[in-house]
Amino acid sequence: MAERGAHLTTSSLEVDDRPSIFEVIAQESLMGTVRPALQHVVKVLADSSPARYGWLWRWFDEIYVALDLLLQHHYLSQTSASFSENFYGLKRVALWGQGVGSRLACRGLPRRHHWRSLLLLALLPYCRVKLEKFLARLREEEDFSIHLPRAPWKKLYKAFLAAYPFTSMVWEGWVFSQQLLYVFGRTWHHSPLLRLAGVRLVNLTAEDIRAMDLQPLLTAGSGTNQSAREKLRLFLSRAVGGVAFSLSTGLSVGVFFLQFLEWWYSSENQDTIKTLTSLPTPPPPVHLDEQTLPKHQSLCPLCHKTRANDTALATSGYVFCYRCAYTCVKRQQRCPLTGYPTELQHLIKLYSPDG
């Protein structure tokens, strides 16, 4: 029984180059931990100094996808694999075309499969993140009773909000079924994205590793009899490769540091972290202009009129009109008086006993 279970993943297709389900799941989870960790670091920097690092938080998605495109393009060109796949000793092999079985990893993927893989590795996750943020913003507007404009698009928004969870559930079910079929050896792919890219994952061979080790020497020796255009192209390729190599080296070293961050910020260590990193109460903001604050306590500091639907900001404690606070926080994402980073969930409606 144990021997039968040990060979479960290769019993049907009878190939030796297929990676196990544990390897493919591990390489997928590797890149899944990089983005949240970097996002947390950027958020800490933006909270500590909004004027200096606030732009990193506002443009984090675009900066991350640009670096991810550069990194994945380098690895697909040099190793026929993504960063995480190469980290676990895997490579991508085209399902059709010339020289599918004998192509070395250092030669990269065929042009069509290369750009398909790059699109699905970097741009598709970026579009999904943007879509989920857009849906979250729509749900926030529904939760805060901010009605959408009465237009034909309103029905489309509501239909989209209702259909997206079911679409996501169908996609996750498809991925899970593909993984089950991969475990039982009924398919070459553990993910539908590999099928769309026209590739499959295999283990690196000894010839691939030797060729990748000799590739820098061959590239350096081939630059003697080249034209100026070819030399410029080679220089740009080496420059991009150097930047991508620096990113990959930093990520490789940072993988272990990310595990430490995950442990450090886990729920079990919150009490310890609070005691170790406790800071004194910060002084009151010094950039407030007394003329901006109304003299009467019932006036809103923004519109200078009697407050309607009193709402306090949890980050600063000041009370505004609900419409004024909502509009300002949604547009600027900070307290209009203190400048503290603020989000919509920090709005607290105040209810008086008089109703």
Short mmCIF file of N, CA and C in Angstrom, two decimals, residues 9 17-32 82 84-92 175 178-183 187-191 194 200-203:
data_model
loop_
_atom_site.label_atom_id
_atom_site.label_comp_id
_atom_site.label_asym_id
_atom_site.label_seq_id
_atom_site.Cartn_x
_atom_site.Cartn_y
_atom_site.Cartn_z
N THR A 9 1.66 9.62 -8.20
CA THR A 9 1.68 10.76 -9.12
C THR A 9 2.27 10.43 -10.48
N ASP A 17 10.19 12.89 -15.68
CA ASP A 17 10.56 14.29 -15.58
C ASP A 17 9.47 15.16 -14.98
N ARG A 18 8.32 14.61 -14.66
CA ARG A 18 7.25 15.40 -14.06
C ARG A 18 7.56 15.68 -12.60
N PRO A 19 7.50 16.95 -12.16
CA PRO A 19 7.69 17.24 -10.73
C PRO A 19 6.50 16.75 -9.92
N SER A 20 6.72 16.55 -8.65
CA SER A 20 5.63 16.11 -7.79
C SER A 20 4.68 17.27 -7.51
N ILE A 21 3.51 16.93 -6.99
CA ILE A 21 2.51 17.96 -6.68
C ILE A 21 3.01 18.86 -5.57
N PHE A 22 3.86 18.34 -4.69
CA PHE A 22 4.39 19.16 -3.60
C PHE A 22 5.35 20.24 -4.14
N GLU A 23 6.13 19.90 -5.14
CA GLU A 23 7.05 20.88 -5.72
C GLU A 23 6.30 22.00 -6.44
N VAL A 24 5.29 21.65 -7.22
CA VAL A 24 4.57 22.68 -7.97
C VAL A 24 3.75 23.58 -7.05
N ILE A 25 3.19 23.01 -5.99
CA ILE A 25 2.44 23.83 -5.03
C ILE A 25 3.40 24.73 -4.25
N ALA A 26 4.58 24.21 -3.91
CA ALA A 26 5.56 25.00 -3.16
C ALA A 26 6.06 26.18 -3.99
N GLN A 27 6.31 25.98 -5.28
CA GLN A 27 6.80 27.10 -6.09
C GLN A 27 5.71 28.14 -6.31
N GLU A 28 4.45 27.74 -6.33
CA GLU A 28 3.38 28.72 -6.44
C GLU A 28 3.22 29.53 -5.16
N SER A 29 3.34 28.87 -4.02
CA SER A 29 3.20 29.58 -2.74
C SER A 29 4.39 30.49 -2.46
N LEU A 30 5.54 30.23 -3.09
CA LEU A 30 6.71 31.09 -2.87
C LEU A 30 6.44 32.51 -3.33
N MET A 31 5.97 32.68 -4.56
CA MET A 31 5.66 34.02 -5.05
C MET A 31 4.44 34.61 -4.37
N GLY A 32 3.58 33.74 -3.85
CA GLY A 32 2.41 34.24 -3.13
C GLY A 32 2.75 34.89 -1.81
N SER A 82 9.98 30.44 -14.61
CA SER A 82 9.81 31.63 -13.78
C SER A 82 10.80 31.59 -12.62
N SER A 84 10.25 31.42 -9.35
CA SER A 84 9.94 30.39 -8.35
C SER A 84 10.14 28.99 -8.91
N GLU A 85 9.83 28.79 -10.20
CA GLU A 85 10.04 27.47 -10.80
C GLU A 85 11.52 27.13 -10.87
N ASN A 86 12.36 28.09 -11.23
CA ASN A 86 13.80 27.85 -11.25
C ASN A 86 14.35 27.63 -9.86
N PHE A 87 13.75 28.28 -8.86
CA PHE A 87 14.20 28.12 -7.48
C PHE A 87 14.04 26.67 -7.02
N TYR A 88 13.04 25.98 -7.54
CA TYR A 88 12.80 24.57 -7.18
C TYR A 88 13.32 23.60 -8.24
N GLY A 89 14.16 24.08 -9.17
CA GLY A 89 14.78 23.19 -10.15
C GLY A 89 13.83 22.69 -11.22
N LEU A 90 12.91 23.56 -11.66
CA LEU A 90 11.96 23.18 -12.70
C LEU A 90 12.18 24.05 -13.94
N LYS A 91 11.62 23.62 -15.05
CA LYS A 91 11.65 24.41 -16.28
C LYS A 91 10.37 24.16 -17.06
N ARG A 92 10.08 25.06 -17.99
CA ARG A 92 8.91 24.94 -18.84
C ARG A 92 9.31 24.36 -20.20
N VAL A 175 -9.18 24.91 -10.85
CA VAL A 175 -7.78 24.72 -10.46
C VAL A 175 -7.64 23.49 -9.56
N GLN A 178 -7.89 20.34 -11.58
CA GLN A 178 -6.66 20.11 -12.33
C GLN A 178 -5.57 19.53 -11.44
N GLN A 179 -5.49 20.02 -10.21
CA GLN A 179 -4.49 19.49 -9.29
C GLN A 179 -4.77 18.04 -8.92
N LEU A 180 -6.05 17.71 -8.75
CA LEU A 180 -6.40 16.30 -8.47
C LEU A 180 -6.04 15.41 -9.65
N LEU A 181 -6.36 15.85 -10.87
CA LEU A 181 -6.00 15.06 -12.05
C LEU A 181 -4.48 14.93 -12.17
N TYR A 182 -3.75 15.97 -11.80
CA TYR A 182 -2.29 15.91 -11.84
C TYR A 182 -1.75 14.91 -10.82
N VAL A 183 -2.36 14.87 -9.65
CA VAL A 183 -1.92 13.92 -8.62
C VAL A 183 -2.09 12.49 -9.10
N THR A 187 -3.20 14.21 -16.26
CA THR A 187 -2.96 15.41 -17.06
C THR A 187 -1.53 15.86 -16.87
N TRP A 188 -1.05 16.65 -17.85
CA TRP A 188 0.30 17.19 -17.78
C TRP A 188 0.37 18.46 -16.93
N HIS A 189 -0.75 19.10 -16.68
CA HIS A 189 -0.76 20.42 -16.06
C HIS A 189 -1.42 20.35 -14.69
N HIS A 190 -0.85 21.07 -13.74
CA HIS A 190 -1.49 21.23 -12.44
C HIS A 190 -2.30 22.52 -12.37
N SER A 191 -2.17 23.38 -13.39
CA SER A 191 -2.87 24.66 -13.41
C SER A 191 -3.38 24.93 -14.82
N LEU A 194 -1.02 27.01 -17.24
CA LEU A 194 0.02 26.35 -18.03
C LEU A 194 -0.54 25.85 -19.35
N ARG A 200 4.35 22.86 -20.18
CA ARG A 200 4.22 22.01 -19.01
C ARG A 200 5.51 22.09 -18.22
N LEU A 201 5.47 21.71 -16.96
CA LEU A 201 6.63 21.76 -16.08
C LEU A 201 7.32 20.40 -16.03
N VAL A 202 8.65 20.43 -16.12
CA VAL A 202 9.48 19.23 -15.97
C VAL A 202 10.66 19.60 -15.07
N ASN A 203 11.35 18.58 -14.61
CA ASN A 203 12.55 18.79 -13.80
C ASN A 203 13.74 19.13 -14.69
#
